Coordinates of C-alpha atoms in Angstrom, one line a residue:
Chain G
M1156 CA 91.9 153.8 3.6
Y1157 CA 88.5 153.4 5.4
L1158 CA 88.2 154.9 8.8
T1159 CA 85.4 154.7 11.5
P1160 CA 83.9 158.0 12.6
E1161 CA 85.7 157.6 15.9
E1162 CA 89.1 157.0 14.0
E1163 CA 88.3 160.1 12.0
K1164 CA 87.8 162.2 15.0
T1165 CA 91.2 160.7 16.4
L1166 CA 92.8 161.9 13.2
D1167 CA 91.2 165.4 13.5
G1168 CA 92.8 165.8 17.0
E1169 CA 89.7 165.5 19.3
Y1170 CA 91.4 163.3 21.6
G1171 CA 94.5 165.2 21.8
R1172 CA 97.8 165.9 19.9
S1173 CA 99.7 162.7 20.8
L1174 CA 96.7 160.3 19.8
Q1175 CA 96.4 162.5 16.7
K1176 CA 100.1 161.8 15.9
A1177 CA 99.7 158.0 16.6
I1178 CA 97.0 157.5 14.4
E1179 CA 98.4 159.7 11.7
I1180 CA 101.5 157.4 11.7
L1181 CA 99.3 154.3 11.3
V1182 CA 97.2 155.7 8.5
A1183 CA 100.3 156.9 6.6
L1184 CA 101.9 153.4 6.8
G1185 CA 98.6 152.0 5.8
D1186 CA 98.4 154.3 2.8
I1187 CA 102.0 153.5 1.9
Y1188 CA 101.3 149.8 2.0
G1189 CA 97.7 149.8 0.7
A1190 CA 95.8 148.7 3.8
D1191 CA 92.1 149.0 3.7
K1192 CA 91.3 149.8 7.4
L1193 CA 92.9 149.7 10.8
I1194 CA 92.4 146.4 12.9
P1195 CA 92.5 145.9 16.6
V1196 CA 95.9 144.3 18.1
K1197 CA 96.1 142.2 21.2
S1198 CA 99.6 143.6 22.4
A1199 CA 102.4 145.7 21.4
Q1200 CA 106.1 145.4 21.8
I1201 CA 108.0 148.6 21.2
A1202 CA 111.6 148.9 19.9
G1203 CA 113.8 152.0 20.3
V1204 CA 114.6 151.4 23.9
S1205 CA 118.5 151.6 23.9
Y1206 CA 119.8 155.0 24.4
K1207 CA 122.7 153.7 22.1
T1208 CA 120.3 153.5 19.2
I1209 CA 117.6 156.3 19.7
G1210 CA 119.8 159.0 21.4
D1211 CA 118.3 162.4 22.7
A1212 CA 115.9 163.0 19.9
G1213 CA 114.1 159.6 20.6
L1214 CA 114.0 160.3 24.3
E1215 CA 112.4 163.8 23.7
W1216 CA 109.9 162.5 21.3
I1217 CA 108.8 159.7 23.9
S1218 CA 108.9 162.2 26.8
D1219 CA 106.6 164.7 24.8
L1220 CA 103.8 162.1 24.3
E1221 CA 100.7 162.1 26.6
G1222 CA 98.1 159.5 27.4
K1223 CA 98.2 155.8 28.1
V1224 CA 98.4 152.7 26.1
K1225 CA 95.2 150.8 25.2
I1226 CA 96.7 147.3 25.1
P1227 CA 99.2 145.3 27.0
S1228 CA 102.4 146.7 25.9
I1229 CA 106.3 145.8 26.6
L1230 CA 109.6 147.0 25.5
N1231 CA 112.6 145.7 23.5
P1232 CA 115.9 145.1 25.2
A1233 CA 117.7 148.2 26.8
G1234 CA 121.3 149.0 26.6
M1235 CA 122.0 147.7 30.1
D1236 CA 120.7 145.6 33.0
I1237 CA 118.6 148.0 34.7
V1238 CA 119.8 146.8 38.1
R1239 CA 123.2 145.6 37.6
W1240 CA 124.6 148.2 35.0
D1241 CA 127.3 149.2 37.2
E1242 CA 128.9 145.6 37.3
M1243 CA 128.6 145.8 33.4
G1244 CA 130.7 148.7 33.4
I1245 CA 128.1 151.1 31.9
D1246 CA 128.8 154.8 32.0
P1247 CA 126.7 156.6 34.5
V1248 CA 125.8 159.3 32.0
F1249 CA 124.5 156.5 29.6
A1250 CA 122.7 154.9 32.6
K1251 CA 121.0 158.2 33.5
K1252 CA 119.7 158.7 30.0
Q1253 CA 118.6 154.9 29.8
Q1254 CA 116.6 155.1 32.9
E1255 CA 114.9 158.4 31.5
I1256 CA 113.9 156.6 28.4
I1257 CA 112.4 153.7 30.4
E1258 CA 110.7 156.4 32.9
A1259 CA 109.1 158.1 29.8
Y1260 CA 107.6 154.8 28.5
A1261 CA 106.4 153.9 31.9
K1262 CA 104.5 157.3 32.0
L1263 CA 102.7 155.9 29.0
G1264 CA 101.5 153.0 30.8
I1265 CA 103.9 150.6 29.0
Q1266 CA 105.2 147.7 31.1
T1267 CA 109.1 148.4 31.4
K1268 CA 110.1 144.8 31.0
C1269 CA 112.8 145.0 28.4
T1270 CA 112.9 141.7 26.3
C1271 CA 113.0 140.0 22.9
T1272 CA 111.0 137.2 24.2
P1273 CA 107.6 138.8 25.2
Y1274 CA 106.0 135.4 24.6
Y1275 CA 107.5 134.0 27.6
L1276 CA 105.9 136.7 30.0
E1277 CA 102.8 136.9 31.9
G1278 CA 100.2 138.9 29.8
F1279 CA 101.9 138.5 26.3
N1280 CA 100.9 135.0 25.4
V1281 CA 99.6 134.8 21.9
T1282 CA 98.0 132.1 19.9
L1283 CA 97.2 131.1 16.3
D1284 CA 95.7 134.1 14.1
D1285 CA 96.1 136.6 16.7
H1286 CA 97.0 140.2 15.5
I1287 CA 99.7 142.0 17.2
A1288 CA 102.0 144.7 16.7
W1289 CA 105.5 143.6 17.8
S1290 CA 108.8 145.2 17.0
E1291 CA 111.8 142.9 17.7
S1292 CA 112.9 141.0 14.7
S1293 CA 113.4 137.7 16.4
A1294 CA 110.0 138.3 18.6
V1295 CA 108.2 139.0 15.2
S1296 CA 109.7 135.8 13.5
Y1297 CA 108.6 133.6 16.5
A1298 CA 105.2 135.0 16.9
N1299 CA 104.6 134.8 13.2
S1300 CA 106.1 131.4 12.5
V1301 CA 106.3 129.3 15.7
I1302 CA 102.9 130.7 17.1
G1303 CA 101.1 131.5 14.0
A1304 CA 100.0 135.0 15.2
R1305 CA 100.1 138.0 13.0
T1306 CA 102.5 140.9 12.9
N1307 CA 104.6 143.1 10.6
R1308 CA 108.1 144.1 11.4
E1309 CA 107.0 147.2 13.4
G1310 CA 109.4 150.1 13.8
G1311 CA 109.7 151.8 17.3
P1312 CA 107.3 154.7 16.3
S1313 CA 104.6 152.6 14.7
A1314 CA 104.6 150.0 17.5
L1315 CA 104.2 152.9 20.0
S1316 CA 101.5 154.3 18.0
A1317 CA 99.7 150.9 17.8
A1318 CA 99.8 150.6 21.5
L1319 CA 98.4 154.1 22.1
V1320 CA 95.6 153.4 19.5
G1321 CA 95.2 149.9 20.3
K1322 CA 95.2 149.2 16.4
T1323 CA 97.4 148.7 13.5
A1324 CA 96.9 149.1 9.7
N1325 CA 95.8 145.8 8.0
Y1326 CA 98.6 145.1 5.6
G1327 CA 101.6 142.8 5.1
Y1328 CA 101.7 139.6 7.4
H1329 CA 98.0 140.4 8.7
L1330 CA 96.9 139.3 5.3
D1331 CA 96.5 135.6 4.2
E1332 CA 98.0 136.1 0.9
M1333 CA 101.2 137.7 2.2
R1334 CA 101.7 134.5 4.6
E1335 CA 102.1 132.0 1.8
P1336 CA 105.6 130.5 1.4
V1337 CA 107.3 131.5 -2.1
V1338 CA 110.6 129.7 -1.6
A1339 CA 111.5 126.0 -0.4
V1340 CA 114.5 125.5 1.8
E1341 CA 115.7 121.6 1.5
V1342 CA 117.9 120.7 4.3
D1343 CA 119.7 117.4 3.5
C1344 CA 120.8 116.3 6.9
E1345 CA 119.5 116.1 10.6
L1346 CA 120.3 119.1 12.7
S1347 CA 120.2 119.8 16.4
G1348 CA 120.9 122.7 19.0
S1349 CA 123.0 125.5 17.5
D1350 CA 122.8 123.9 14.1
F1351 CA 119.6 125.5 13.6
G1352 CA 121.0 129.1 14.3
A1353 CA 123.8 128.3 11.8
L1354 CA 121.0 127.3 9.3
G1355 CA 119.2 130.5 9.8
Y1356 CA 122.4 132.5 9.4
V1357 CA 123.2 130.6 6.0
V1358 CA 119.8 131.0 4.5
G1359 CA 119.0 134.5 5.7
K1360 CA 122.0 135.6 3.6
T1361 CA 120.4 134.8 0.2
I1362 CA 116.7 134.9 1.0
G1363 CA 116.1 138.7 1.7
S1364 CA 112.6 139.2 3.0
R1365 CA 110.6 136.4 1.3
V1366 CA 108.7 133.7 3.2
P1367 CA 110.6 130.3 3.1
I1368 CA 109.1 126.9 3.9
F1369 CA 111.7 124.5 5.3
Y1370 CA 111.8 120.8 4.6
M1371 CA 113.7 119.2 7.3
K1372 CA 115.0 115.8 8.1
N1373 CA 114.0 116.1 11.8
E1374 CA 111.5 118.1 13.9
P1375 CA 113.2 121.0 15.7
S1376 CA 112.1 122.2 19.3
K1377 CA 110.6 125.6 19.9
N1378 CA 113.9 126.7 21.3
E1379 CA 115.5 125.4 18.1
M1380 CA 113.0 127.3 16.1
K1381 CA 113.5 130.4 18.0
S1382 CA 117.4 130.4 17.1
L1383 CA 116.4 129.7 13.6
G1384 CA 114.1 132.5 13.1
A1385 CA 116.3 135.0 15.1
A1386 CA 119.2 134.2 12.5
L1387 CA 116.9 134.3 9.6
A1388 CA 115.8 137.9 10.6
A1389 CA 119.2 139.0 11.2
S1390 CA 121.4 137.9 8.3
G1391 CA 118.2 138.4 6.3
A1392 CA 114.9 140.2 6.8
V1393 CA 112.8 137.2 7.2
A1394 CA 109.5 138.0 9.4
L1395 CA 107.9 134.6 8.8
Y1396 CA 109.0 131.2 7.9
H1397 CA 107.3 127.8 7.9
I1398 CA 108.4 124.2 8.5
E1399 CA 106.5 121.5 6.7
G1400 CA 104.5 119.5 9.2
V1401 CA 105.7 121.4 12.1
T1402 CA 104.7 125.1 12.4
P1403 CA 100.9 125.7 12.8
E1404 CA 100.1 127.2 9.4
A1405 CA 102.1 124.6 7.4
V1406 CA 100.1 122.0 9.2
R1407 CA 96.7 123.6 8.9
N1408 CA 97.1 125.0 5.4
K1409 CA 98.9 122.3 3.4
F1410 CA 101.0 124.7 1.3
T1411 CA 102.1 123.8 -2.2
R1412 CA 105.8 123.2 -2.5
P1413 CA 107.3 126.5 -4.1
D1414 CA 109.2 126.0 -7.4
D1415 CA 112.1 128.1 -6.1
I1416 CA 114.3 125.9 -4.2
I1417 CA 117.3 126.6 -1.9
P1418 CA 119.2 123.5 -1.1
V1419 CA 121.3 123.3 2.2
E1420 CA 124.0 120.7 2.9
R1421 CA 125.9 119.9 6.1
T1422 CA 129.0 121.5 4.9
Q1423 CA 127.3 124.9 4.8
I1424 CA 126.2 124.6 8.5
D1425 CA 129.8 123.4 9.4
E1426 CA 131.3 126.4 7.7
V1427 CA 129.5 128.6 10.1
Y1428 CA 131.4 126.9 13.1
E1429 CA 134.4 127.8 11.1
T1430 CA 133.9 131.6 11.3
N1431 CA 137.0 133.4 12.9
K1432 CA 138.1 130.0 14.1
D1433 CA 141.6 131.6 14.1
I1434 CA 140.4 133.4 17.5
Q1435 CA 142.3 131.0 19.8
S1436 CA 140.6 132.0 22.9
S1437 CA 137.5 134.5 23.3
E1438 CA 137.6 137.2 25.8
I1439 CA 133.9 136.9 26.4
I1440 CA 131.4 134.2 26.0
T1441 CA 127.6 135.2 25.6
V1442 CA 124.5 133.1 25.3
G1443 CA 120.8 134.2 25.3
C1444 CA 120.3 135.9 22.0
P1445 CA 117.1 135.8 22.0
H1446 CA 116.8 135.7 25.7
C1447 CA 117.0 132.4 27.4
S1448 CA 113.8 130.5 28.0
V1449 CA 113.6 128.4 31.3
E1450 CA 114.5 125.2 29.5
E1451 CA 117.7 126.8 28.2
L1452 CA 118.5 128.3 31.7
E1453 CA 118.0 124.7 33.0
E1454 CA 120.3 123.3 30.4
I1455 CA 123.0 126.0 31.2
A1456 CA 122.8 125.4 35.0
G1457 CA 123.1 121.5 34.2
L1458 CA 126.3 122.1 32.0
V1459 CA 128.0 124.5 34.6
E1460 CA 127.1 122.6 37.7
G1461 CA 130.2 122.1 39.7
K1462 CA 132.4 124.1 37.7
K1463 CA 134.1 127.4 37.8
L1464 CA 134.5 129.6 34.7
Q1465 CA 137.6 131.1 34.0
K1466 CA 136.3 133.8 31.6
E1467 CA 133.6 136.4 31.5
M1468 CA 130.2 134.7 30.4
W1469 CA 126.8 136.2 30.1
V1470 CA 123.7 134.4 30.2
C1471 CA 121.0 136.9 28.8
T1472 CA 117.4 136.6 29.7
A1473 CA 114.2 138.5 30.5
R1474 CA 114.2 139.7 34.1
E1475 CA 110.6 138.1 34.7
V1476 CA 112.1 134.8 33.6
A1477 CA 115.0 135.2 35.9
E1478 CA 112.8 136.2 38.9
R1479 CA 110.6 133.2 38.5
N1480 CA 113.5 131.0 38.5
P1481 CA 115.9 132.1 41.4
D1482 CA 117.3 128.7 41.9
L1483 CA 118.3 128.3 38.3
V1484 CA 120.0 131.8 38.4
Q1485 CA 121.9 130.8 41.6
R1486 CA 123.2 127.5 40.1
I1487 CA 124.5 129.3 36.9
E1488 CA 126.1 132.2 38.9
K1489 CA 127.8 129.9 41.4
S1490 CA 129.9 129.1 38.4
G1491 CA 131.1 132.7 37.9
A1492 CA 128.7 133.3 34.9
K1493 CA 126.5 136.3 35.0
V1494 CA 122.7 136.2 34.5
V1495 CA 122.1 139.3 32.6
C1496 CA 118.7 140.8 32.4
D1497 CA 116.8 143.6 30.4
T1498 CA 119.6 143.7 27.7
C1499 CA 121.9 141.5 25.6
M1500 CA 125.4 141.3 24.0
V1501 CA 124.1 143.0 20.8
V1502 CA 122.6 146.3 22.2
S1503 CA 124.5 147.0 25.2
P1504 CA 127.7 149.3 24.7
S1505 CA 129.5 147.4 27.6
T1506 CA 130.6 144.5 25.1
N1507 CA 132.5 147.1 23.0
K1508 CA 135.5 146.7 25.1
Y1509 CA 136.1 143.1 24.2
A1510 CA 138.2 142.0 21.2
S1511 CA 136.7 138.6 20.8
M1512 CA 133.4 136.7 21.7
T1513 CA 132.0 133.2 21.5
V1514 CA 128.3 133.0 20.9
N1515 CA 125.8 130.3 20.3
S1516 CA 123.4 132.5 18.4
G1517 CA 123.3 133.1 14.6
K1518 CA 121.6 136.5 15.2
A1519 CA 124.5 137.6 17.4
L1520 CA 127.1 136.1 15.0
A1521 CA 125.4 138.5 12.3
Y1522 CA 125.4 141.6 14.5
V1523 CA 128.2 141.6 17.1
P1524 CA 131.0 142.2 14.6
S1525 CA 129.2 145.4 13.1
M1526 CA 127.3 146.8 15.8
C1527 CA 129.9 146.2 18.7
K1528 CA 133.0 146.0 16.6
V1529 CA 134.0 142.4 18.4
A1530 CA 135.1 139.6 16.3
A1531 CA 132.6 136.6 17.0
K1532 CA 132.9 133.0 16.5
Y1533 CA 130.2 130.5 16.7
A1534 CA 129.9 127.3 19.0
S1535 CA 127.3 125.0 20.4
I1536 CA 126.2 125.7 23.9
E1537 CA 128.6 122.9 25.2
D1538 CA 131.6 124.3 23.5
C1539 CA 130.5 127.8 24.7
I1540 CA 130.9 126.6 28.3
N1541 CA 134.3 124.8 27.5
E1542 CA 135.5 128.0 25.8
A1543 CA 134.7 129.8 29.1
G1544 CA 137.6 127.7 30.6
V1545 CA 135.9 125.3 32.9
V1546 CA 138.0 123.8 35.6
D1547 CA 136.4 120.8 37.1
E1548 CA 136.2 121.3 40.7
N1549 CA 135.9 117.7 41.6
Chain A
M265 CA 98.7 176.4 -10.3
K266 CA 97.5 173.7 -7.8
I267 CA 98.5 170.1 -8.3
K268 CA 96.9 167.3 -6.4
C269 CA 98.8 165.0 -4.3
R270 CA 98.7 162.2 -1.4
T271 CA 98.7 163.4 2.1
I272 CA 101.3 161.6 4.3
S273 CA 102.0 164.1 7.1
R274 CA 99.2 166.6 7.5
G275 CA 99.8 170.3 7.8
I276 CA 100.3 173.7 5.7
A277 CA 103.6 175.4 5.0
E278 CA 105.1 177.8 2.3
G279 CA 108.7 177.8 1.4
E280 CA 111.4 177.9 -1.4
V281 CA 112.1 174.7 -3.4
L282 CA 115.2 172.7 -2.8
L283 CA 115.2 169.8 -5.1
T284 CA 117.3 166.7 -5.4
H285 CA 117.4 163.5 -7.6
D286 CA 119.2 161.7 -4.9
A287 CA 117.3 159.6 -2.0
I288 CA 118.1 161.0 1.6
S289 CA 119.2 158.8 4.5
F290 CA 118.5 161.4 7.3
L291 CA 120.7 159.2 9.5
G292 CA 124.2 160.0 8.2
N293 CA 123.5 162.3 5.2
V294 CA 122.1 165.2 7.3
D295 CA 123.6 167.2 10.2
P296 CA 120.6 167.4 12.8
E297 CA 122.2 170.4 14.3
T298 CA 122.3 172.7 11.3
G299 CA 120.2 171.0 8.7
E300 CA 123.1 170.8 6.4
I301 CA 123.6 167.8 3.9
V302 CA 127.1 166.4 4.9
E303 CA 127.3 163.4 2.5
P304 CA 130.1 164.4 0.1
Q305 CA 128.5 162.2 -2.7
H306 CA 125.1 163.9 -2.2
E307 CA 123.7 166.2 -4.8
L308 CA 123.0 168.7 -2.2
Y309 CA 126.1 168.4 -0.3
G310 CA 127.1 171.6 1.7
Q311 CA 123.3 173.0 1.3
S312 CA 121.0 173.4 4.1
I313 CA 117.4 172.0 4.1
A314 CA 116.2 174.2 7.0
G315 CA 112.9 176.0 6.1
K316 CA 113.0 174.7 2.4
V317 CA 110.4 172.7 0.7
L318 CA 112.7 169.6 0.0
V319 CA 111.9 167.6 -3.0
F320 CA 113.4 164.3 -3.1
P321 CA 112.4 160.9 -4.6
H322 CA 112.3 158.9 -1.3
G323 CA 114.1 158.1 1.9
K324 CA 116.6 155.3 2.6
G325 CA 118.7 153.9 5.5
S326 CA 118.2 153.2 9.1
T327 CA 114.9 153.7 10.9
V328 CA 116.8 156.0 13.4
G329 CA 116.4 158.6 10.5
S330 CA 112.8 159.2 11.8
Y331 CA 114.4 160.4 15.1
V332 CA 117.0 162.5 13.1
I333 CA 114.1 164.3 11.5
Y334 CA 112.8 165.2 14.9
Q335 CA 116.0 166.6 16.2
L336 CA 116.2 168.9 13.0
F337 CA 112.5 170.1 14.2
K338 CA 113.7 170.3 17.9
N339 CA 116.6 172.4 16.7
G340 CA 114.4 174.7 14.4
V341 CA 116.3 173.5 11.2
A342 CA 113.8 170.9 9.7
P343 CA 112.3 171.7 6.1
A344 CA 109.2 173.5 6.0
A345 CA 107.6 170.8 4.0
M346 CA 108.7 167.7 2.1
I347 CA 107.7 166.4 -1.4
N348 CA 108.2 162.8 -2.4
L349 CA 107.7 160.8 -5.4
E350 CA 107.0 157.7 -3.2
S351 CA 107.2 158.1 0.6
E352 CA 108.6 155.3 2.6
P353 CA 108.1 154.7 6.3
I354 CA 111.2 156.3 7.7
V355 CA 110.5 159.8 6.4
A356 CA 106.8 159.4 6.8
V357 CA 107.1 158.7 10.4
G358 CA 109.7 161.4 11.1
A359 CA 107.6 163.9 9.2
I360 CA 104.6 162.9 11.2
I361 CA 106.3 163.3 14.7
S362 CA 107.9 166.5 13.6
E363 CA 104.8 168.2 12.3
V364 CA 106.4 168.8 8.9
P365 CA 103.7 168.4 5.9
L366 CA 104.7 165.6 3.7
V367 CA 103.1 164.6 0.5
D368 CA 103.8 162.1 -2.3
R369 CA 102.2 160.9 -5.7
L370 CA 101.8 164.4 -7.0
E371 CA 99.6 164.4 -10.2
K372 CA 102.2 165.9 -12.3
D373 CA 106.0 165.0 -11.9
P374 CA 107.5 167.4 -9.5
Y375 CA 110.8 167.3 -11.4
E376 CA 109.1 168.8 -14.4
F377 CA 107.1 171.8 -13.0
L378 CA 109.4 172.6 -10.1
K379 CA 113.0 174.2 -9.8
N380 CA 115.1 175.3 -7.1
G381 CA 114.0 178.6 -5.9
D382 CA 110.4 178.4 -6.7
R383 CA 107.8 179.3 -4.0
V384 CA 105.4 176.8 -3.1
I385 CA 102.7 176.0 -0.9
V386 CA 102.2 172.4 0.5
N387 CA 98.9 171.9 1.8
S388 CA 98.9 168.4 2.9
T389 CA 95.6 168.7 5.0
E390 CA 93.7 169.2 1.7
A391 CA 96.1 167.3 -0.5
F392 CA 97.4 169.8 -3.0
V393 CA 100.8 171.5 -3.8
E394 CA 100.5 175.2 -5.1
L395 CA 103.1 176.9 -7.2
K396 CA 103.0 180.6 -6.5
K397 CA 103.7 183.0 -9.5
E398 CA 106.2 185.8 -9.0

């Protein structure tokens, strides 16, 4: 792998041990995957934030690092709402460790905003062909597919290294040839809302890490593509998909239709809604996986308006999005639902205490049973709110 | 005898060879407190990797494995060095953050010229493995 004289100096330790380790990680990954050089990246999103996943060893490693990140950098969701963790029933010992992890990242100059939707935040807007180093699987999918920016599925340490060095190794989805679709997904019916999460859940199971191009009967919204990508990345390992005539690279590049075809029928989508349908009544309802956009908060606020929910309901979003829209948060919370920030139903240990959950996210449906040991069923956003036991106040 | 190799994590270390044909998932296969292999189905079950030149084909399993290697290092029970047939990111990153020399793609098949108990030097900085004669 070619390194500039400056990069060689960094690798030889002239700028300190931390930066040396960081570039060593990037060069090792570059060598493993056949990169020719390092390339600058515009921003980084760093996974390995929840104390539940990285433990004391992760905390120690981050705490031992010195220096400051060179590019705008942000974090993945944490294990709790940083402010309202007590209300979520989080153990104070866990909360203390979680705070230490976040402070260790802050010391390195990383913005301690914990979200899977960095693209909604100030300073993290990316555009077509931008190179970035993001970690969270749904954020990677959204950036690559819906925006047409370029990132690999970075692990925690590699994204952190990219943040410190300001560069990443040029391999994988940074290269044109790796972004070509290799399998066609033909959807035989019109879809809307949570159907797209169900589609991702179905297709992800068979597709592995290949790049698909979808042929759809109707054009999804950005929020619907967000759900599709998150589910594809969770039930499979898809980091990039295209939709014919819709996503920016499919529009620009006019890809030839791959010979390998996966047909999807309406009945397969409907089956996702049948998962665990024997759960008569869920104990908790969660939405916002990935974190809700402003439009999604608006939709939820409209649906719960003038109603009182009978069950625990979480609406997960980025703190910055919630803070920019206090009126929406207030309208949602008036119903009894909680607007939860910095975390979600998948990475927080506080969902473990429930036996059953209703979700409107294909990603949550894929992870909640294994990561939280909670039975999950799937529903549209309207049915999620109905499941929360609405009593009309009028 | 010096064998050329590819550098993954730089450094120089000497130790006794501990060799396995099984892949290792540091998360789940290894006790981070003792360095012992705790997976009953594993070829090295019950043995400690602490201070050894660990020869294994490649890593597997969760990315948290990188942090398990760091925990072994902090607890003073990390391998002295590691030799892979083909390194993958989890072990590579773990070795780098833990300052454990790691090499792969040796010019000679390590399973043909190394056996348990051999003393070797892994010089990853200069990209060679040296088998020391008794």
